[in-house]
Every structure is written in structure tokens, then in C-alpha cells.
Amino acid sequence: MNQYAYRETFKNILKCNNSRNRLVFKGLLFGEKTPISVFSSCSFSTRQEKDGFSYSHGSSTKRLLGKTIGQLLEERAEMHPDKEAVIVSKENARLTFEQLLQQADRLAMGLISIGVRKGDRVGIWSPNKKEWVLAQYATARAGMMLVNINPAYQVGELQYAMQKVGIKALISAEQFKTQDYFSMLEKVCPELNNCKPGNIKNQSLPEFQSLIMISDKQYPGSFTFSEIMDAGDQSHKGILDQIKSTLQFDEPINIQFTSGTTGSPKGATLSHHNIVNNSNLVGYRCGYDVNPARIVIPVPLYHCFGMVLGSLMNVTHGATTILPSPSFEPKAALEAVVKEKATSLYGTPTMFIDMQNHPDFGKYDLSSLYTGWLFFHFDFYGQYK
């Protein structure tokens, strides 16, 4: 594959009707502004382009961070308590760094109250919502391993993932597009209709004990998310404080599944150190260390793109992260850029193309953008996906 082929992909993306916004996107990719970054399994470093090596390494002025996610969140809340950390456009929800820390700890204490402890697996099965972000930081604060579950999974895929990693508690949305999550969960675990919340017993899922629904509706055998948020007390705070004092940055904290293209999905176990430094170094590449970072994230949080390169920018670079919609909607993403004066926009090639093909694309003022991140990868035949 030609090492400059990715530039041709970008040039095709820039073929849109509106000259002003075309120039904005072109400036991000090739102009004087910070270039839009490429995350690709066939990406090329400057060293590689000069020397022809697939991999290279050397000294760096950027030190790796030796801190846990929870420590970084606490530091950000101390430095900028009133700064906006998370904006969820469709829910009209906004959290400052102080509020994010407080609500993450409330959720952590609630999980502790139902018997979840350090090292236990907590699944999150949901499109992009405020509760997804709270689960991300709550589990990290308490040393629980967050398991990212694809919102598009069908019954068999969900059951496989839960069995594979031994999920103890699952936080689930009510639905995703046409999928009724609770109906699907009933097929995985019929015992839900005949058990008390927190007392699930299923032979095929021996570790699974608790289902937490992101809903005000009381589903059989399940807690509501708000119940868990309110369940912690001082005794659970004491347990949380004790756990926090034992956490190490190189301990596992997250499991992400591969796509399963060549077989069953594999669960990749990641440490604080893995994902914190991935996020941190990408932030430097995007210029978040020297420029204000208000990032629109239309990509899914269950994927490393949304969670690590997106949401974790809260704690690695003090960014404001903006979730425009539960799943990708071109109009919602464009509106979020304008309304929130976003400085960075994420997406895949098809997402950028869909935004540029939107009939009202030319009406949106995207001049606040100075950078972004475009994710694609190549298959064995050299075609991007």
C-alpha cells in the first residue's frame, strides 16, 4: 500500500459543496492549524517516512504518566472544580469536574453497597450517555474492571461477552435503536423475572449477580441506576477510601473486546497506565496541552476511540468532552460544534462524509475547530474501513 494513500482519502472527504466549511476541514488536515490526526493500523511516523522502518522508538521529551485514572480525576477537580468536564447534548446534562468526581464516587459507593469490589468486572451496555461516563470513572476510582460491551450486540454476542470475562454487575440502557435490551437480557438470564435485585443466579453466568438499568422504570430482578447512586453511605465511603489507597497505575482496569472479524471477540485487558498514556500522548499530538480543548465525540464510547482518545481527555488534558447524541447523527454533531464552540471534532471517514453531505452543512459555522481525529484502519487488501 502506498504510504501516502491516506492523504487521498482525506482529499476525497474534502469534496463538499460549501467553500467555507471545506476550507475549515482542509485547514485541519493540511493547513496552518494543528493537523487532524490519523489513527490507523497502517499509520506512518516521521521517522518511518525517512528511514522506511515499520516501528521506531527513541528518547522523548514527554514522560509517561504514572498515575491512576482516579488520581487524575481528583487532581483535575482540585485544579478546575467549576470547569465543564462533560456535556451530553441530547440529555441537556452538564457536569463540572467537581460534579463528575462527586457523582463518580457516589456510583462507586453504590456499587460497593451491592457487593462489587476491586477487581470485579462491571459491564456497561449502552450507547453514549452520561451514565456511561460516570461508570467509566466510578469503576476506575474503586479498582473495578469496566467491561465495554458493544451496544449493537445481539443476544448470543452479549452472553458470550458476559461469560468470557465473568461480569458480576451489568449497567444497561433500556434500548439502542430498535433493540429492547431488557427483552434480550431475559433471553440470556430468564431468572431475572423470579429473583430479587442483586440476587441473580444463572448457571451459565455464575459470577453475574446484579443488573442495573439506566431507567426510572423498575424492571424485574433489577436495580435502577438512581437506586445505586443513592445506595452508598459512610461505611461504603470508608471502603472506597481504603480501596483507593491501594490502587496502582499498572493494575488492570478495563476490558475491551476486539471486533470478532476473524473469530470470536477477544477481551483485551488494559491497565490505567495503558489507556492514560494513550490518551495523554494523543492529546499532545492534537495540541490539547497548549490550546483549549472542547471535543465533540460522535463516535461510540465502548470503542477505544470514544473512551480513551475521547472521554479520558477530561483527566489527561482537562478537556471538555461533548457527546452530541447516543449514536452518530450528522446534524447533532454539527449542531454541537456550533453551540458549544468546539475546538476538536472526532469521527470516521464515513462520519465526516455524512456531515459534509448534510443538506444544511453550509449553514454551520465550524470556524471554532482547530483540530480533530479521524479513525480508520486497513484490511489485508489495503482498503480502509
Short mmCIF file of C-alpha atoms in Angstrom, two decimals, residues 69-70 73 86 100 103-105 107-108 111 122-124 129-148 171 225 253-254 256 272 275-276 279 297 301-316 321 323:
data_model
loop_
_atom_site.label_atom_id
_atom_site.label_comp_id
_atom_site.label_asym_id
_atom_site.label_seq_id
_atom_site.Cartn_x
_atom_site.Cartn_y
_atom_site.Cartn_z
CA ILE A 69 -7.45 7.46 36.33
CA GLY A 70 -8.99 8.21 39.71
CA LEU A 73 -9.75 13.00 38.08
CA VAL A 86 -18.83 16.60 30.30
CA LEU A 100 -18.05 14.49 37.83
CA GLN A 103 -21.11 11.61 41.09
CA ALA A 104 -18.47 9.05 40.12
CA ASP A 105 -17.75 8.44 43.80
CA LEU A 107 -21.79 5.48 41.90
CA ALA A 108 -18.67 3.72 43.17
CA LEU A 111 -21.64 -0.49 43.53
CA VAL A 122 -18.65 -4.34 35.76
CA GLY A 123 -20.17 -4.35 32.28
CA ILE A 124 -21.55 -1.28 30.56
CA LYS A 129 -24.97 8.62 27.75
CA LYS A 130 -23.98 10.47 30.90
CA GLU A 131 -24.21 7.22 32.85
CA TRP A 132 -21.57 5.66 30.59
CA VAL A 133 -19.07 8.32 31.60
CA LEU A 134 -19.99 8.01 35.29
CA ALA A 135 -19.47 4.24 35.10
CA GLN A 136 -16.09 4.76 33.47
CA TYR A 137 -14.80 6.95 36.30
CA ALA A 138 -16.63 5.20 39.15
CA THR A 139 -15.13 1.82 38.33
CA ALA A 140 -11.68 3.36 37.95
CA ARG A 141 -11.98 5.06 41.34
CA ALA A 142 -12.88 1.75 43.01
CA GLY A 143 -10.46 -0.50 41.12
CA MET A 144 -13.29 -2.37 39.38
CA MET A 145 -12.70 -3.52 35.81
CA LEU A 146 -15.03 -1.80 33.36
CA VAL A 147 -16.09 -4.11 30.53
CA ASN A 148 -17.08 -2.24 27.36
CA ILE A 171 -25.18 -1.48 33.80
CA PHE A 225 -29.38 3.48 38.21
CA ILE A 253 -8.88 -1.51 34.93
CA ASN A 254 -10.62 -2.04 31.58
CA GLN A 256 -12.30 -4.02 25.54
CA HIS A 272 -4.56 2.54 33.96
CA ILE A 275 -5.08 3.93 28.49
CA VAL A 276 -3.96 7.00 30.45
CA SER A 279 -4.90 9.38 25.86
CA ILE A 297 -17.33 12.91 20.31
CA LEU A 301 -17.70 5.26 23.94
CA TYR A 302 -17.50 1.45 24.04
CA HIS A 303 -14.66 1.71 21.49
CA CYS A 304 -11.15 2.89 22.40
CA PHE A 305 -11.68 5.88 20.09
CA GLY A 306 -14.54 7.28 22.15
CA MET A 307 -13.44 6.19 25.61
CA VAL A 308 -9.64 6.58 25.58
CA LEU A 309 -8.95 9.16 22.88
CA GLY A 310 -12.15 10.99 23.77
CA SER A 311 -13.58 10.74 27.26
CA LEU A 312 -10.27 10.26 29.07
CA MET A 313 -9.11 13.62 27.72
CA ASN A 314 -11.09 15.00 30.68
CA VAL A 315 -8.40 13.87 33.07
CA THR A 316 -5.27 13.75 30.92
CA THR A 321 -15.94 16.40 26.21
CA LEU A 323 -21.49 13.84 23.49
#
